[in-house]
Coordinates of C-alpha atoms and ligand atoms in Angstrom, one line a residue:
M8 CA -20.3 -78.3 116.7
K9 CA -23.6 -79.5 118.0
N10 CA -24.8 -83.1 117.1
I11 CA -28.5 -84.0 116.6
H12 CA -29.5 -87.7 116.4
V13 CA -32.5 -88.8 114.4
D14 CA -33.7 -92.0 112.7
A15 CA -34.5 -90.3 109.4
L16 CA -33.4 -87.1 107.7
V17 CA -35.7 -85.6 105.0
I18 CA -33.9 -83.1 102.7
G19 CA -36.4 -80.7 101.1
G20 CA -39.7 -79.4 102.4
G21 CA -41.9 -79.4 99.3
I22 CA -45.0 -81.5 98.6
S23 CA -42.9 -84.7 98.4
G24 CA -40.7 -84.1 101.5
M25 CA -43.5 -83.0 103.9
P26 CA -45.6 -86.2 103.5
A27 CA -42.5 -88.4 103.7
A28 CA -41.5 -86.7 107.0
L29 CA -45.1 -87.0 108.3
D30 CA -45.3 -90.7 107.4
L31 CA -42.1 -91.4 109.2
G32 CA -43.0 -89.3 112.2
D33 CA -46.4 -91.0 112.5
Q34 CA -44.6 -94.3 112.7
G35 CA -42.8 -93.1 115.8
F36 CA -39.4 -92.4 114.2
Q37 CA -37.5 -89.2 115.1
V38 CA -37.2 -87.2 111.9
A39 CA -35.3 -84.0 110.9
L40 CA -36.5 -82.0 107.9
V41 CA -33.9 -79.7 106.4
E42 CA -35.1 -77.0 103.9
R43 CA -32.8 -74.4 102.2
E44 CA -35.5 -71.7 102.0
P45 CA -36.7 -69.7 105.0
S46 CA -40.1 -71.5 104.7
I47 CA -41.2 -75.0 103.8
G48 CA -43.9 -75.5 101.1
G49 CA -41.8 -75.9 97.9
K50 CA -43.1 -74.9 94.5
M51 CA -46.6 -76.0 95.4
I52 CA -47.2 -73.2 97.9
T53 CA -46.6 -70.7 95.0
L54 CA -49.0 -72.3 92.6
S55 CA -52.6 -71.1 91.9
K56 CA -54.8 -74.2 91.4
V57 CA -53.9 -77.8 90.8
F58 CA -54.7 -79.9 87.7
P59 CA -56.8 -81.8 87.1
T60 CA -59.2 -81.0 90.0
L61 CA -58.6 -77.2 90.1
D62 CA -58.4 -77.3 93.9
C63 CA -56.7 -74.4 95.6
C64 CA -52.9 -75.2 96.0
S65 CA -52.6 -73.2 99.2
C66 CA -55.5 -74.9 100.8
I67 CA -53.8 -78.3 100.2
T68 CA -50.3 -77.3 101.1
T69 CA -50.8 -75.1 104.2
P70 CA -52.3 -77.8 106.4
K71 CA -49.3 -80.1 105.6
M72 CA -46.8 -77.3 106.4
S73 CA -48.6 -76.7 109.7
A74 CA -48.7 -80.5 110.5
V75 CA -44.9 -80.8 109.9
A76 CA -44.2 -77.8 112.2
H77 CA -46.4 -79.1 115.0
H78 CA -45.5 -82.8 114.7
P79 CA -43.9 -84.0 118.0
S80 CA -41.4 -86.3 116.2
I81 CA -40.3 -83.8 113.5
K82 CA -37.5 -81.3 114.0
L83 CA -37.7 -78.6 111.4
F84 CA -34.6 -76.8 110.2
T85 CA -35.3 -74.0 107.6
Y86 CA -32.8 -71.7 105.8
C87 CA -30.3 -74.5 106.0
E88 CA -27.9 -76.0 103.4
V89 CA -26.5 -79.5 103.5
Q90 CA -22.7 -79.2 103.1
S91 CA -21.6 -82.8 103.2
L92 CA -22.8 -86.3 103.8
N93 CA -20.6 -89.2 105.0
E94 CA -21.3 -92.8 106.0
N95 CA -20.4 -93.6 109.6
G96 CA -21.0 -97.3 109.7
A97 CA -24.4 -97.1 111.5
G98 CA -25.8 -94.5 109.2
F99 CA -24.8 -91.0 108.0
D100 CA -23.2 -87.9 109.3
V101 CA -24.7 -84.9 107.5
A102 CA -23.1 -81.5 108.0
V103 CA -25.7 -78.7 107.8
L104 CA -25.1 -74.9 107.6
Q105 CA -27.7 -72.8 109.3
K106 CA -27.7 -69.5 107.3
S107 CA -28.1 -66.2 109.2
R108 CA -31.6 -64.8 109.3
Y109 CA -30.2 -61.9 111.4
V110 CA -33.3 -62.5 113.5
N111 CA -33.4 -64.7 116.6
A112 CA -35.8 -67.4 115.6
N113 CA -36.5 -68.3 119.3
K114 CA -37.7 -64.7 120.0
C115 CA -39.4 -63.8 116.8
T116 CA -43.2 -63.9 116.9
G117 CA -43.9 -63.2 113.2
C118 CA -45.7 -59.9 114.1
R119 CA -44.1 -58.1 111.0
E120 CA -43.5 -54.8 112.8
C121 CA -40.0 -54.9 111.4
E122 CA -41.3 -55.3 107.9
Y123 CA -43.6 -52.3 108.2
A124 CA -40.8 -50.1 109.5
C125 CA -38.2 -51.1 106.9
P126 CA -37.8 -48.5 104.1
I127 CA -36.2 -50.8 101.5
T128 CA -38.4 -52.5 98.9
I129 CA -37.0 -55.3 96.8
P130 CA -38.5 -57.8 94.2
S131 CA -40.0 -60.8 96.0
P132 CA -38.6 -64.2 94.8
F133 CA -41.8 -65.8 96.1
D134 CA -43.7 -63.7 93.5
R135 CA -41.0 -64.5 90.8
G136 CA -40.0 -60.8 91.0
L137 CA -43.5 -59.5 90.1
G138 CA -44.3 -58.3 93.5
S139 CA -42.1 -56.7 96.2
Y140 CA -41.2 -57.1 99.8
R141 CA -39.0 -55.4 102.4
A142 CA -35.4 -56.1 103.1
I143 CA -36.6 -57.7 106.4
R144 CA -39.8 -59.7 106.2
V145 CA -41.8 -62.8 107.0
P146 CA -41.3 -64.6 103.6
F147 CA -45.0 -64.8 102.8
S148 CA -48.3 -64.7 104.6
T149 CA -48.6 -68.5 105.2
A150 CA -44.9 -69.2 105.6
V151 CA -43.9 -71.9 108.1
P152 CA -42.2 -70.9 110.3
Q153 CA -43.6 -67.4 110.7
T154 CA -40.1 -66.1 111.4
A155 CA -38.6 -62.9 109.8
V156 CA -35.5 -63.0 107.6
L157 CA -33.2 -60.1 106.8
D158 CA -31.6 -59.7 103.4
I159 CA -28.3 -58.3 104.5
D160 CA -27.1 -57.5 100.9
N161 CA -30.0 -55.0 100.5
C162 CA -30.0 -53.6 104.1
L163 CA -29.2 -50.0 104.8
F164 CA -28.4 -50.7 108.5
C165 CA -30.7 -47.8 109.4
G166 CA -31.8 -49.8 112.4
K167 CA -35.6 -49.0 112.0
C168 CA -36.5 -52.7 112.2
E169 CA -34.4 -53.2 115.3
K170 CA -36.3 -50.3 117.0
A171 CA -39.7 -51.5 115.8
C172 CA -39.3 -55.1 117.0
P173 CA -41.1 -55.5 120.3
V174 CA -39.1 -58.5 121.4
E175 CA -35.5 -57.5 120.4
A176 CA -35.2 -60.3 117.9
V177 CA -33.3 -58.4 115.2
D178 CA -29.6 -59.3 115.5
F179 CA -27.2 -57.8 112.9
T180 CA -24.3 -59.7 114.4
Q181 CA -25.8 -63.2 114.0
Q182 CA -23.3 -65.6 112.3
P183 CA -24.0 -68.7 110.3
E184 CA -23.6 -72.0 112.3
T185 CA -22.7 -75.5 111.2
F186 CA -24.2 -78.5 113.0
C187 CA -24.2 -82.3 112.4
I188 CA -27.3 -84.5 111.9
E189 CA -26.6 -88.2 112.6
T190 CA -29.2 -90.3 110.9
T191 CA -29.9 -93.9 110.0
A192 CA -31.7 -93.2 106.7
I193 CA -32.1 -90.2 104.4
V194 CA -35.0 -89.3 102.1
L195 CA -34.0 -86.8 99.3
A196 CA -36.9 -84.5 98.3
T197 CA -35.0 -81.6 96.7
G198 CA -37.3 -81.2 93.8
F199 CA -36.8 -79.2 90.6
E200 CA -36.1 -75.8 89.1
L201 CA -37.3 -74.5 85.8
T202 CA -35.0 -74.5 82.8
P203 CA -33.8 -70.9 82.4
L204 CA -36.2 -68.4 80.7
G205 CA -33.2 -66.9 78.8
A206 CA -31.7 -70.2 77.6
K207 CA -32.9 -69.9 74.0
K208 CA -31.8 -66.8 72.0
E209 CA -34.4 -67.6 69.4
Y210 CA -37.0 -67.0 72.1
G211 CA -35.6 -63.6 73.1
S212 CA -32.9 -64.7 75.6
G213 CA -35.2 -63.8 78.5
K214 CA -35.0 -60.1 77.5
L215 CA -38.5 -59.6 76.0
P216 CA -40.7 -58.1 78.8
N217 CA -43.9 -59.8 77.7
V218 CA -42.4 -63.3 77.4
I219 CA -42.7 -64.9 80.8
D220 CA -42.1 -68.2 82.6
P221 CA -45.0 -70.4 83.8
L222 CA -44.4 -69.9 87.5
M223 CA -44.9 -66.1 86.9
M224 CA -48.3 -66.9 85.4
E225 CA -49.0 -69.1 88.5
R226 CA -48.4 -66.0 90.7
F227 CA -50.7 -63.8 88.4
L228 CA -53.4 -66.4 88.7
A229 CA -53.0 -67.3 92.5
P230 CA -55.5 -65.7 94.9
T231 CA -52.4 -64.8 97.0
G232 CA -50.6 -63.3 94.0
P233 CA -49.2 -59.8 93.8
Y234 CA -52.0 -58.1 91.8
G235 CA -55.0 -60.5 92.0
R236 CA -55.2 -60.4 88.2
V237 CA -53.3 -61.2 85.0
L238 CA -51.2 -58.2 83.7
R239 CA -48.4 -57.8 81.2
P240 CA -45.2 -57.2 83.1
G241 CA -44.0 -54.9 80.4
D242 CA -46.6 -52.2 80.8
G243 CA -49.3 -53.4 83.2
M244 CA -51.8 -53.8 80.4
E245 CA -54.5 -56.5 80.7
P246 CA -53.6 -58.9 77.8
T247 CA -56.3 -60.0 75.3
T248 CA -54.3 -62.6 73.4
I249 CA -52.1 -65.0 75.3
A250 CA -50.0 -67.8 73.8
Y251 CA -48.2 -70.8 75.3
V252 CA -45.1 -72.3 73.6
Q253 CA -44.8 -75.9 74.5
C254 CA -41.5 -77.8 74.9
A255 CA -39.7 -74.5 75.3
G256 CA -37.2 -76.1 77.6
S257 CA -37.5 -79.8 77.2
R258 CA -37.2 -82.3 74.3
D259 CA -34.5 -80.1 73.0
Q260 CA -31.0 -81.4 72.2
T261 CA -29.6 -77.9 71.8
Q262 CA -30.4 -77.2 75.4
G263 CA -29.1 -80.6 76.7
V264 CA -32.6 -81.4 78.0
E265 CA -33.7 -84.3 75.8
Y266 CA -36.4 -85.7 78.1
C267 CA -40.1 -84.7 78.3
S268 CA -40.8 -82.7 81.5
R269 CA -44.2 -84.4 81.8
V270 CA -46.1 -81.7 83.6
C271 CA -45.8 -78.8 81.1
C272 CA -48.7 -79.8 78.8
M273 CA -51.0 -80.1 81.8
Y274 CA -49.9 -76.9 83.5
A275 CA -50.3 -75.0 80.3
I276 CA -53.8 -76.4 79.8
K277 CA -54.7 -75.6 83.4
Q278 CA -53.4 -72.0 83.2
A279 CA -55.3 -71.5 79.9
M280 CA -58.5 -72.6 81.6
L281 CA -57.9 -70.3 84.6
I282 CA -57.2 -67.4 82.2
N283 CA -60.4 -68.2 80.5
G284 CA -62.1 -67.6 83.8
A285 CA -60.1 -64.6 84.9
L286 CA -60.2 -62.8 81.5
P287 CA -63.3 -64.2 79.7
L288 CA -62.7 -62.1 76.6
A289 CA -59.1 -63.1 76.1
E290 CA -58.0 -65.6 73.4
V291 CA -55.7 -68.3 74.5
T292 CA -53.6 -70.4 72.1
I293 CA -51.3 -73.3 72.8
Y294 CA -48.6 -74.1 70.3
F295 CA -47.6 -77.7 70.7
M296 CA -45.7 -80.6 69.1
D297 CA -47.8 -83.3 70.9
I298 CA -50.0 -82.9 73.9
R299 CA -49.1 -85.5 76.6
T300 CA -51.9 -86.0 79.1
F301 CA -50.5 -89.0 81.0
G302 CA -52.5 -89.1 84.3
K303 CA -55.9 -90.1 85.6
G304 CA -58.5 -87.7 84.3
Y305 CA -55.9 -85.7 82.4
E306 CA -57.2 -86.5 78.8
Q307 CA -60.7 -85.4 79.9
F308 CA -59.2 -82.2 81.3
Y309 CA -57.6 -81.5 77.8
Q310 CA -60.9 -82.2 76.0
N311 CA -62.7 -79.8 78.4
A312 CA -60.1 -77.1 77.6
K313 CA -60.8 -77.5 73.9
A314 CA -64.6 -77.4 74.5
M315 CA -64.0 -74.1 76.4
G316 CA -62.6 -72.6 73.2
I317 CA -58.9 -72.7 74.0
E318 CA -57.1 -72.9 70.6
F319 CA -54.6 -75.7 70.1
V320 CA -52.2 -75.3 67.1
R321 CA -49.8 -78.1 66.2
G322 CA -46.5 -76.5 65.1
K323 CA -42.9 -75.9 66.0
V324 CA -42.2 -72.3 67.2
A325 CA -38.9 -71.2 65.5
S326 CA -38.5 -67.8 67.0
I327 CA -40.1 -65.0 69.1
R328 CA -39.4 -61.3 68.5
E329 CA -41.3 -58.2 69.5
D330 CA -42.8 -55.2 67.7
E331 CA -42.3 -51.6 68.7
K332 CA -45.1 -51.9 71.4
H333 CA -43.3 -54.9 72.9
N334 CA -46.0 -57.3 71.6
P335 CA -44.3 -60.7 71.1
I336 CA -44.4 -62.0 67.5
V337 CA -44.4 -65.8 67.3
K338 CA -43.0 -67.4 64.1
L339 CA -43.9 -71.1 63.7
E340 CA -44.0 -73.9 61.3
L341 CA -47.4 -75.5 61.0
T342 CA -45.9 -79.0 60.8
E343 CA -49.1 -80.7 59.3
E344 CA -49.5 -78.1 56.6
G345 CA -45.8 -77.4 56.0
R346 CA -46.4 -73.6 56.2
I347 CA -44.6 -71.0 58.1
I348 CA -46.8 -68.3 59.8
E349 CA -46.3 -65.3 62.2
R350 CA -48.8 -64.3 64.9
T351 CA -48.7 -61.4 67.3
H352 CA -49.8 -61.8 70.9
D353 CA -50.0 -59.5 74.0
L354 CA -48.3 -62.1 76.2
V355 CA -46.4 -65.3 75.7
V356 CA -45.7 -68.0 78.3
L357 CA -42.8 -70.4 77.6
S358 CA -43.7 -73.8 78.9
L359 CA -40.2 -74.4 80.5
G360 CA -39.0 -77.8 81.5
M361 CA -37.8 -79.2 84.8
I362 CA -34.2 -79.7 85.9
P363 CA -32.9 -80.9 89.3
A364 CA -32.8 -78.3 92.0
A365 CA -29.8 -80.0 93.8
S366 CA -26.9 -81.8 92.2
P367 CA -26.8 -85.5 93.1
A368 CA -23.1 -85.0 93.7
T369 CA -24.0 -83.0 96.9
F370 CA -25.2 -86.3 98.4
N371 CA -22.3 -88.4 96.9
L372 CA -24.7 -89.8 94.4
V373 CA -24.2 -90.4 90.7
P374 CA -26.7 -88.6 88.4
S375 CA -28.5 -90.5 85.7
S376 CA -28.2 -89.4 82.1
D377 CA -30.9 -86.7 82.6
G378 CA -29.0 -85.1 85.5
F379 CA -31.6 -86.2 88.2
I380 CA -30.7 -88.7 90.9
S381 CA -30.2 -92.2 89.4
L382 CA -32.8 -94.8 90.4
P383 CA -31.1 -98.1 89.5
A384 CA -34.1 -100.4 90.4
L385 CA -36.9 -98.2 88.9
N386 CA -39.3 -101.0 88.2
A387 CA -38.7 -103.0 91.4
S388 CA -38.0 -100.3 93.9
P389 CA -38.7 -96.9 92.4
T390 CA -37.5 -94.7 95.3
A391 CA -34.2 -96.6 96.1
T392 CA -30.9 -94.9 95.1
E393 CA -27.6 -96.8 94.5
R394 CA -26.6 -96.2 98.1
P395 CA -28.4 -98.3 100.8
G396 CA -30.2 -96.1 103.3
I397 CA -30.7 -93.2 100.8
F398 CA -34.1 -92.9 99.2
V399 CA -35.6 -90.3 96.8
T400 CA -39.1 -88.9 96.3
G401 CA -40.8 -86.4 94.1
A402 CA -39.1 -84.3 91.3
A403 CA -35.7 -85.0 92.8
G404 CA -35.8 -88.3 90.9
G405 CA -37.1 -86.9 87.7
P406 CA -40.0 -84.7 86.3
M407 CA -43.1 -85.5 88.2
D408 CA -46.6 -84.1 89.0
I409 CA -48.0 -83.6 92.5
V410 CA -50.0 -86.9 92.6
D411 CA -46.9 -88.9 91.8
S412 CA -44.8 -86.8 94.2
I413 CA -47.1 -87.7 97.1
V414 CA -47.2 -91.4 96.0
T415 CA -43.4 -91.6 95.9
A416 CA -43.3 -89.9 99.3
G417 CA -45.3 -92.8 100.8
S418 CA -43.0 -95.2 99.0
A419 CA -39.8 -93.6 100.1
A420 CA -41.0 -93.3 103.7
S421 CA -42.0 -97.0 103.7
E422 CA -38.6 -98.1 102.2
A423 CA -36.8 -95.9 104.7
S424 CA -38.9 -97.3 107.6
A425 CA -38.1 -100.9 106.6
Y426 CA -34.4 -99.9 106.3
I427 CA -34.3 -98.2 109.8
R428 CA -36.2 -101.2 111.3
S429 CA -33.7 -103.7 109.8
K430 CA -30.8 -101.6 111.2
M431 CA -32.5 -101.4 114.6
G432 CA -33.1 -105.2 114.5
M433 CA -29.4 -105.7 113.7
R434 CA -28.5 -103.6 116.7
I435 CA -30.8 -105.5 119.0
E436 CA -29.4 -108.8 117.7
Q437 CA -25.8 -107.7 118.2
H438 CA -26.8 -106.5 121.7
E439 CA -28.4 -109.9 122.6
V440 CA -25.3 -111.8 121.2
A441 CA -23.0 -109.6 123.3
Y442 CA -24.9 -110.4 126.5
A443 CA -25.8 -114.0 125.7
Ligands
FAD759 C1 -45.7 -73.8 86.4 C2 -46.0 -75.1 87.1 C3 -47.3 -75.5 87.4 C4 -47.5 -76.8 88.0 N1 -48.8 -77.1 88.2 C5 -49.1 -78.4 88.7 C6 -50.4 -78.8 88.9 O1 -51.4 -78.0 88.7 N2 -50.6 -80.1 89.3 C7 -49.6 -81.0 89.5 O2 -49.8 -82.1 89.8 N3 -48.3 -80.6 89.4 C8 -48.0 -79.3 89.0 N4 -46.7 -78.9 88.8 C9 -45.6 -79.8 89.2 C10 -45.4 -79.6 90.7 O3 -44.9 -78.3 91.0 C11 -44.3 -80.7 91.2 O4 -44.9 -81.9 90.9 C12 -44.1 -80.6 92.7 O5 -43.8 -79.3 93.1 C13 -42.9 -81.5 93.0 O6 -42.7 -81.4 94.4 P1 -41.3 -81.7 95.1 O7 -41.5 -81.7 96.6 O8 -40.7 -83.0 94.6 O9 -40.4 -80.5 94.6 P2 -40.4 -79.0 95.0 O10 -41.7 -78.4 95.0 O11 -39.4 -78.4 94.0 O12 -39.8 -78.9 96.5 C14 -38.5 -79.2 96.8 C15 -38.1 -78.5 98.0 O13 -36.7 -78.8 98.3 C16 -36.0 -77.7 98.7 N5 -34.6 -77.9 98.3 C17 -34.0 -78.0 97.1 N6 -32.7 -78.3 97.2 C18 -32.4 -78.4 98.6 C19 -31.2 -78.6 99.3 N7 -30.0 -78.8 98.7 N8 -31.3 -78.6 100.7 C20 -32.5 -78.4 101.3 N9 -33.7 -78.1 100.6 C21 -33.6 -78.1 99.3 C22 -36.6 -76.6 97.8 O14 -36.3 -75.3 98.4 C23 -38.1 -77.0 97.9 O15 -38.7 -76.4 99.1 C24 -46.5 -77.6 88.2 C25 -45.1 -77.2 87.9 C26 -44.9 -76.0 87.3 C27 -43.5 -75.6 87.0
SF4_760 S1 -31.8 -51.9 109.1 FE1 -32.0 -52.9 107.0 S2 -33.6 -54.4 107.3 FE2 -33.7 -53.0 109.1 S3 -35.2 -51.4 108.5 FE3 -33.2 -50.6 107.9 S4 -32.9 -51.3 105.8 FE4 -34.6 -52.5 106.6
SF4_761 S1 -38.2 -59.8 114.0 FE1 -39.4 -58.8 115.6 S2 -40.7 -57.3 114.6 FE2 -39.9 -58.7 113.0 S3 -41.6 -60.3 112.9 FE3 -40.0 -61.0 114.4 S4 -40.8 -60.4 116.4 FE4 -41.9 -59.1 114.8

């Protein structure tokens, strides 16, 4: 098994992992960044625009992805899974599995000839299943690295990609490989996943075609999205009434997610504003228990949305069913009036919550009561875990927006840097004592 030595290992290549790696690399440390997907970028590269400035997400994320790939002190390992993490006295030994791309990454130029030749079309996870891609493909247009990956489970083995590849990079025999990264410090930046769309049977168990998750709406609204417009997945119709159901995955004891996911109010307001621009005649309603606009400029953003004509209705949504045309019917209690009403919409977006993408146990860490990585000195040292040398940034430590993800990336990199320097200082002192 090959061994790689670095000063710092960053696990997760989203908007918190990338700046942490860049900060450490800029300080002259040798850094490895391990990402489980075939490209870095995290959730942010899939988003449309970012609240509260409405800047283009791709325009902010793509330069960071490129900077990571070209940084002389950062080694990038994509499509890799951390298998185990053990202390070795000086730092950590981390066993990493390089999954098979069935493409030789050293030869592949990202020309996409294999993709054009492949006859198999499958739903694209990058587009939340709304768009499609080929069994062999470069993951998306701005992916880093621009290296193809073959989905062997959907492959016909027809060999068309192999024939089309000008550099003989397709390799059906490629095997997964395990290697070891020896590192002094670790920054965990593994981020979040959404609570499942089908978790609540009262909201249709994920089976109603026109009840969707908010990352699907991001893909509808994104300039890089599959259709370049907002459509109902059920029948391709342009919706004229769209509703958001807040706290559809958070603040809910029945789901075991009792905490507030913090970003859902803001992303619902953002999407409602973007829909207002994309479909000026559409009516957008947000059903909420309370609106939480916690960040700088966020309350003004909310007030702007109201002024644009977006309807905010205080109430608890009890259930969602559909009529014979698959229009979702929302039943809710207007909590201030004590009345129960039903309203029909063309499309409903569930404002789902955030749960950890990776189990803290994978890194021999204890989760806190919310399931995210425990941060025992939150007020004094907000990115330190209970294990010296392991730091956390972004949504791996709890629900967080992009601003805070980038702030904690700086904090985690700074704490990791101080830790590595203290370890290096100790090594120099021991060396000096030995030769005194
Ligand atoms: C619908 C929606 C819209 C949003 N809109 C906004 C917005 O407009 N403005 C805003 O401020 N915030 C927004 N957010 C929040 C924003 O997405 C998060 O703040 C941000 O993505 C957190 O970044 P992260 O790097 O911590 O996590 P992620 O983006 O989740 O990145 C984590 C990375 O780690 C990788 N990873 C996970 N586990 C492992 C593992 N075991 N090994 C290796 N790699 C791993 C993942 O593949 C991923 O690439 C939105 C969220 C949602 C759901
Ligand atoms: S061998 Fe598989 S990946 Fe290659 S073109 Fe045929 S179906 Fe597509
Ligand atoms: S595998 Fe070959 S054909 Fe496909 S993108 Fe890479 S170099 Fe191009």
